[in-house]
CSV table of C-alpha atoms in Angstrom, one decimal:
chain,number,residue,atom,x,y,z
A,1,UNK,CA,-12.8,-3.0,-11.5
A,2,UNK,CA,-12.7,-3.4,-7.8
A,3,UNK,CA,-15.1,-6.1,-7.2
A,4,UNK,CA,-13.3,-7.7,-10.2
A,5,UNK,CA,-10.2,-7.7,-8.4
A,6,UNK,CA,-11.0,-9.1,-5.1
A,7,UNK,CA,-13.2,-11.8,-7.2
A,8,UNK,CA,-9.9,-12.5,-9.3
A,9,UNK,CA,-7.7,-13.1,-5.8
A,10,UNK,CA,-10.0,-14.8,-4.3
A,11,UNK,CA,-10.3,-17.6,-6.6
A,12,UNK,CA,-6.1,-17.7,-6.4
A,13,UNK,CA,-6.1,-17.7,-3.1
A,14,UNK,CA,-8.6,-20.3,-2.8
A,15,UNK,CA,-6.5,-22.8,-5.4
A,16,UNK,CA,-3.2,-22.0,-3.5
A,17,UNK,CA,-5.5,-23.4,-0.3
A,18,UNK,CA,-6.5,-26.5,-2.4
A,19,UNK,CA,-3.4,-27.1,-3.9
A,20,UNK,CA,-1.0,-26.8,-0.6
A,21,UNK,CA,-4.3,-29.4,0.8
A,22,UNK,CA,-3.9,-31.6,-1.8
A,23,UNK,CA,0.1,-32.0,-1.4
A,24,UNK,CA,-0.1,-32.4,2.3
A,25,UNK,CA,-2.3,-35.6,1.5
A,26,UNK,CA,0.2,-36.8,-1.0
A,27,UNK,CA,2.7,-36.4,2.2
A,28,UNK,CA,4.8,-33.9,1.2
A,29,UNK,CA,6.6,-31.5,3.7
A,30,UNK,CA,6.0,-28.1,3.9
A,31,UNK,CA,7.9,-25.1,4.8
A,32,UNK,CA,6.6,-21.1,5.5
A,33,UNK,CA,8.6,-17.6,5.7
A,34,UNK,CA,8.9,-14.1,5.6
A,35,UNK,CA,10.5,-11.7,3.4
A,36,UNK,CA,11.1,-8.2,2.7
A,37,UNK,CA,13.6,-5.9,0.7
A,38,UNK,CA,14.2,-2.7,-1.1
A,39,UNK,CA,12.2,-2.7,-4.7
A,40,UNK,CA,14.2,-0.8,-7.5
A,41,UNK,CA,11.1,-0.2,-10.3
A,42,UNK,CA,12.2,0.7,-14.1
A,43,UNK,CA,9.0,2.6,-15.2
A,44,UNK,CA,8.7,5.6,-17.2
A,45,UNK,CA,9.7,8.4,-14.8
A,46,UNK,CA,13.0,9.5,-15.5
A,47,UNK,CA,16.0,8.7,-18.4
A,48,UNK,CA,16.5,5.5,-19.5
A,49,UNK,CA,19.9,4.2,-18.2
A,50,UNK,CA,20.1,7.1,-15.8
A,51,UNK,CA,21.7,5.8,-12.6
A,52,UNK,CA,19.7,8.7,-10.2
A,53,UNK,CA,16.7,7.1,-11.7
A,54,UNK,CA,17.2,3.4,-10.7
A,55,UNK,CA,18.2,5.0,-7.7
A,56,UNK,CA,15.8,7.2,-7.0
A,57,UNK,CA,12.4,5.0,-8.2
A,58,UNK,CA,12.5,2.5,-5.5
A,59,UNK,CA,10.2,1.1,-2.5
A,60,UNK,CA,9.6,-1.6,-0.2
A,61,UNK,CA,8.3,-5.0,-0.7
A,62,UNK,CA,6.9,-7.7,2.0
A,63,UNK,CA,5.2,-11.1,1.2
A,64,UNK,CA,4.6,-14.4,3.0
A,65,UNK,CA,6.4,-17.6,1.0
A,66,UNK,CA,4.9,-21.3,1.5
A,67,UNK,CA,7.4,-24.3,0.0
A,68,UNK,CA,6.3,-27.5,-1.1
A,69,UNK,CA,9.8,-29.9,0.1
A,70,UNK,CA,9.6,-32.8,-2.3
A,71,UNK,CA,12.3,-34.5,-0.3
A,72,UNK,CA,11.1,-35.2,3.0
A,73,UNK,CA,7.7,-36.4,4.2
A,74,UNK,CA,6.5,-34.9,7.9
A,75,UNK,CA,4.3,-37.7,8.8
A,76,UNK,CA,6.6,-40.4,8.9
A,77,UNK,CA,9.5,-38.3,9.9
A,78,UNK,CA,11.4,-40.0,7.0
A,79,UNK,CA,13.0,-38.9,3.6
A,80,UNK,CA,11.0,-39.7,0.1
A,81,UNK,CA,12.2,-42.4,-2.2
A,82,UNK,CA,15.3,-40.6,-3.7
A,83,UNK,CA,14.8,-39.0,-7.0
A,84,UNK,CA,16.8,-36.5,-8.9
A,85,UNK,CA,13.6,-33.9,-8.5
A,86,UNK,CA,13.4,-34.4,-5.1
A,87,UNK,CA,16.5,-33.6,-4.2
A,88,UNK,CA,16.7,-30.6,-6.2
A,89,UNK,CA,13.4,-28.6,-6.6
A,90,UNK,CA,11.2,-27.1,-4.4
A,91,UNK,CA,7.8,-25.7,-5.3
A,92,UNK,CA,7.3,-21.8,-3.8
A,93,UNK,CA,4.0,-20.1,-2.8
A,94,UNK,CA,3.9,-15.9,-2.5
A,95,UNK,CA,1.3,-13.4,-1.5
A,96,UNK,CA,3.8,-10.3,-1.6
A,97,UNK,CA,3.1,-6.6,-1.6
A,98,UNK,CA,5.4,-3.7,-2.7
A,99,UNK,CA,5.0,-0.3,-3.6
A,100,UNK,CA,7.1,2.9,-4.7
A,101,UNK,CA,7.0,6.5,-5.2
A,102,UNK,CA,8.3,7.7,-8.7
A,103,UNK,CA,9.9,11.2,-9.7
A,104,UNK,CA,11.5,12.4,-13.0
A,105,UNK,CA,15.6,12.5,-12.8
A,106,UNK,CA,18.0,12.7,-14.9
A,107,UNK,CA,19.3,15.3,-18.0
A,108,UNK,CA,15.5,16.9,-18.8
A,109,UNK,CA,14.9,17.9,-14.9
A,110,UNK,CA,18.6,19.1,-14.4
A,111,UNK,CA,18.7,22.5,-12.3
A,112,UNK,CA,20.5,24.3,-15.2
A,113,UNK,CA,16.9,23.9,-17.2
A,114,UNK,CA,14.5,26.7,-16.6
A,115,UNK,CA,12.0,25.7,-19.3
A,116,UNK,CA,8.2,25.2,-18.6
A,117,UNK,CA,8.5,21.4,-19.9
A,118,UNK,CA,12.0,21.0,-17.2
A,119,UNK,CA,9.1,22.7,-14.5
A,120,UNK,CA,6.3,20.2,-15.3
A,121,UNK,CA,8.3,17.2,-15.5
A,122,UNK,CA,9.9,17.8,-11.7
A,123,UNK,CA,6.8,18.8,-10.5
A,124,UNK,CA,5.0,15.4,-12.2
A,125,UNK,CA,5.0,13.1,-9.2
A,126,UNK,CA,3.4,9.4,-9.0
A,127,UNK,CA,2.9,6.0,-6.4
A,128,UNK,CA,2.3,2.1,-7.6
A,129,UNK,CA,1.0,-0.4,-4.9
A,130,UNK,CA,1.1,-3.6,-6.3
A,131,UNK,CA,-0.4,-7.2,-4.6
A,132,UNK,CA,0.6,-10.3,-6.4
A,133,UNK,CA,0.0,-13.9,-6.0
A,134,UNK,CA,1.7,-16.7,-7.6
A,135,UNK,CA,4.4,-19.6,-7.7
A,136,UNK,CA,7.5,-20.3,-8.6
A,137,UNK,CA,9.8,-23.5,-8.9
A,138,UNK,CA,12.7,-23.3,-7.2
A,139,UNK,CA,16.0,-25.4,-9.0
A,140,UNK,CA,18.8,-26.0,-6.2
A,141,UNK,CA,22.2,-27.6,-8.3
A,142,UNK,CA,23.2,-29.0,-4.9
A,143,UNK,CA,21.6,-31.4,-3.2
A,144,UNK,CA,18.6,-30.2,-1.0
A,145,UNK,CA,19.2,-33.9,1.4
A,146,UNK,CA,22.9,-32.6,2.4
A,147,UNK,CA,21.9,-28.9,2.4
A,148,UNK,CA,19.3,-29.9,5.2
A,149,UNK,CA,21.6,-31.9,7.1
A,150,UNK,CA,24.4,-29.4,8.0
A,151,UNK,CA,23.9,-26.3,10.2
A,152,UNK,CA,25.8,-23.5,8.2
A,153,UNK,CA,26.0,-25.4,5.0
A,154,UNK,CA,24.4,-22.5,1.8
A,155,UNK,CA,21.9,-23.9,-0.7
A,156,UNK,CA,21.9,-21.6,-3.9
A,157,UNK,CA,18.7,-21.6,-6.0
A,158,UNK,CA,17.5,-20.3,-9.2
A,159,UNK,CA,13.7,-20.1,-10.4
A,160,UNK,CA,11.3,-19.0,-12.7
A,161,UNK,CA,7.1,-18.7,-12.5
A,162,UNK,CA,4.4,-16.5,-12.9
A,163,UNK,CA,2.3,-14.1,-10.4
A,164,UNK,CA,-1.0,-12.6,-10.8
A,165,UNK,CA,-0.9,-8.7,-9.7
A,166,UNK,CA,-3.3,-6.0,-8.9
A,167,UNK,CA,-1.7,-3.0,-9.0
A,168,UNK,CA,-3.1,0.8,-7.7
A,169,UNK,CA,-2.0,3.8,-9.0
A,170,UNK,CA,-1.6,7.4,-8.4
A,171,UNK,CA,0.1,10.2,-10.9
A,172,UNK,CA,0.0,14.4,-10.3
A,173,UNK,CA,1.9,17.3,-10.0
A,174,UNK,CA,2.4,19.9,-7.5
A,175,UNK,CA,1.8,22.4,-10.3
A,176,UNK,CA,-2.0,21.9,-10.5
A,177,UNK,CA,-4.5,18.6,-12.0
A,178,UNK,CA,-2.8,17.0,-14.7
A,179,UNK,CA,-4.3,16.8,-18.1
A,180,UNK,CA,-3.7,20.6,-19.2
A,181,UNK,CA,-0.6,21.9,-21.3
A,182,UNK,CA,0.2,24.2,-18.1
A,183,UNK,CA,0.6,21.4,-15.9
A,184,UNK,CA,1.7,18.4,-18.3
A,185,UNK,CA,4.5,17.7,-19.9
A,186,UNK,CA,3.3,17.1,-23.8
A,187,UNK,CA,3.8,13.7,-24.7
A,188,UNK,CA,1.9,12.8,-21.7
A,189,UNK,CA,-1.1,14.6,-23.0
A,190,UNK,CA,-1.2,12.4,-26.3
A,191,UNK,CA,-3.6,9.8,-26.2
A,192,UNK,CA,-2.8,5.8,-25.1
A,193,UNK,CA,-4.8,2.4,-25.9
A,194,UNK,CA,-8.0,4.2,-26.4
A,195,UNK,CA,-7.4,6.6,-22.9
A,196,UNK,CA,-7.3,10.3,-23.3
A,197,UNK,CA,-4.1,10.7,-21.8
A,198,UNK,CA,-0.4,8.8,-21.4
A,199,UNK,CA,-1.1,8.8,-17.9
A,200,UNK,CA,-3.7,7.0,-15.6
A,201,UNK,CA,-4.8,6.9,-11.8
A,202,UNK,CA,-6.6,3.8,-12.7
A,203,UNK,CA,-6.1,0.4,-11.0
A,204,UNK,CA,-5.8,-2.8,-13.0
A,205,UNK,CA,-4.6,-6.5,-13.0
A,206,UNK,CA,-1.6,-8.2,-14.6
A,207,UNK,CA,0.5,-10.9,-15.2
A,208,UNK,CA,4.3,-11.3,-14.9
A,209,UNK,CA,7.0,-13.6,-15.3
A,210,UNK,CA,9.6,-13.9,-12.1
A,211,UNK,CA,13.2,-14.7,-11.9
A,212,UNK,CA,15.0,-14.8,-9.0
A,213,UNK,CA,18.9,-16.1,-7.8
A,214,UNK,CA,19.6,-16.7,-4.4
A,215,UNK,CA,21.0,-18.8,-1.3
A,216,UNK,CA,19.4,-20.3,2.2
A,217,UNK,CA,22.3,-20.3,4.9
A,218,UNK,CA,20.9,-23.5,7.3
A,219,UNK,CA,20.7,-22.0,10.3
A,220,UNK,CA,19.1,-24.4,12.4
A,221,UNK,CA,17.9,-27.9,11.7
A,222,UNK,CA,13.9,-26.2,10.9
A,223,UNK,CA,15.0,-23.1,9.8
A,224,UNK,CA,17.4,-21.2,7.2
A,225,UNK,CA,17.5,-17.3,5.9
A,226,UNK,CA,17.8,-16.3,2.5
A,227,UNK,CA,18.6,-13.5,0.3
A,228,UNK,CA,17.0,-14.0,-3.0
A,229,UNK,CA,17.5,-11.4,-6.1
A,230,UNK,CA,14.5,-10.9,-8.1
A,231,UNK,CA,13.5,-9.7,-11.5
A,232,UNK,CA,9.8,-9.4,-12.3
A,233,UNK,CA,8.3,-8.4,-15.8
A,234,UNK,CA,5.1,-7.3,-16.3
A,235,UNK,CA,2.9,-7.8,-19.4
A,236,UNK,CA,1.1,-4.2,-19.4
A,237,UNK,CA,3.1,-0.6,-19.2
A,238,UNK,CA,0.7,0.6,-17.1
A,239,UNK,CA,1.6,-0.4,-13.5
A,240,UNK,CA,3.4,3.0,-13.1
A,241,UNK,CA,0.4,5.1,-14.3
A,242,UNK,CA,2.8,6.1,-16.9
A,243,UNK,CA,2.3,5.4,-20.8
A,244,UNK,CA,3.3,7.7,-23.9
A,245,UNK,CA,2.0,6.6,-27.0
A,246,UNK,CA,4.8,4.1,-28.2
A,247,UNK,CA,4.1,4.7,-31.3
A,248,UNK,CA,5.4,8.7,-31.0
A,249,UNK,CA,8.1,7.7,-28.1
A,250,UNK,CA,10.5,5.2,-28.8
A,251,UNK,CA,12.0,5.7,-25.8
A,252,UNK,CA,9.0,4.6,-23.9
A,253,UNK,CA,7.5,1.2,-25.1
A,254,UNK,CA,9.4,-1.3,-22.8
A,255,UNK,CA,6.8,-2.9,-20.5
A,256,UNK,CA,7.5,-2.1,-16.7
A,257,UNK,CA,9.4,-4.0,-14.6
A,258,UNK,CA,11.5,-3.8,-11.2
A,259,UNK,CA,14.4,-5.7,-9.5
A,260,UNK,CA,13.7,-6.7,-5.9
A,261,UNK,CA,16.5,-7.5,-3.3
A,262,UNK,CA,14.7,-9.1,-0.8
A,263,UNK,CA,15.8,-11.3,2.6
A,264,UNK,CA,13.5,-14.1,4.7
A,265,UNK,CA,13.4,-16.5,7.4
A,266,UNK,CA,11.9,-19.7,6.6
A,267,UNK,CA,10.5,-22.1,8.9
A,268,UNK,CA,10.0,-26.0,8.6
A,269,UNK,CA,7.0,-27.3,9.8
A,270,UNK,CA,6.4,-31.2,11.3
């Protein structure tokens, strides 16, 4: 599984190298950043809807962003021929990181139950480390040309793309090993897409779909900052360590997915 992972990123990482290659022959402009934010994660510790819960589920996240400008061309210090893409989409790059810690809240784990089920569930504790890879196009309604051209001016975006994850994951309790009905809460004893148990310390790679809305405040003529919302949904319920058999618990068969507020700096380079 390892050496499956690094192969699979490696082959990513080497087509982002030939693709941001093959633009910069085309004559396309090119811009890099930073970013980094607070990672809210809806997974399957806690109550759905439960406000302590999206609260209480969250990390960190940090990635390095590469743009493709379509509007400008660095060699000849000039703009491109205008065209309505041009002026309005850019083309985004990320290698990103993030990872939380999960806990159980809400109405099950309240102090006022005394249960051993109420025990096992605030003792169940769990960690996701996710590394993704992927691009997104980036759609700004007002012209990129003028945005560029006025210190202080905003550019809002929206976007939408894919990422490639491998994600590492950890699940135990401070009551003992897992996987015993004195330690585990039941319906994470019932067995999950052919593994013995609804939980898993097992690593794994993924897909997702990303959305993000945000803004770049111009800050100087080669650089802005941005805030930029983003919702990520992942094709497998597993990136939690965390999967009761759907077909028992309702409650329980959304994919996971997490809401990332993140800000950057963003350099243009000549």
């Amino acid at each position: 599984m390892l050496k499956n992972k690094w192969i699979s990123l490696l082959v990513l990482a080497v087509l982002f190298g030939f693709s941001n290659k093959t633009n910069a022959q085309l004559g396309f402009s090119h811009e890099i950043g930073a970013i980094a934010g607070p990672v809210a994660f809806q997974s399957d510790y806690g109550e759905r809807h439960d406000l302590k819960t999206n609260a209480g589920n969250t990390g960190i996240g940090v990635g390095i962003i590469h743009y493709i400008n379509f509007s400008y061309t660095a060699e000849c210090d000039c703009y491109n021929p205008e065209t309505y893409f041009n002026d309005h989409f850019k083309l985004r790059s990320e290698l990103s990181y993030n990872k939380t810690n999960f806990d159980h809240f809400g109405e099950w784990v309240s102090p006022e139950r005394t249960s051993l089920e109420a025990d096992q569930l605030r003792a169940m504790k769990g960690n996701s480390s996710v590394t993704n890879i992927g691009m997104q196009l980036e759609y700004f309604p007002l012209s990129i040309r003028d945005f560029t051209a006025r210190i202080g001016s905003l550019g809002p975006f929206v976007s939408l793309g894919g990422q490639f994850s491998y994600y590492n994951t950890e699940a135990y309790s401070t009551m003992g090993p897992l996987g015993t009905p004195l330690t585990t809460y039941p319906k994470y004893l019932t067995p999950t897409d052919n593994r013995q148990y609804g939980f898993s310390t097992e690593g794994g790679t993924v897909w997702s779909i990303v959305s993000s809305v945000g803004t770049r405040y111009k800050l100087a003529p080669l650089s802005d900052l941005m805030i930029d919302l983003r919702f990520q949904y992942y094709f497998s319920d597993w990136v939690d360590g965390l999967k009761p058999n759907p077909d028992l618990y309702k409650e329980n068969k959304a994919n996971d997915w997490l809401v990332w507020l993140n800000v950057g700096y963003i350099y243009y380079l000549q």
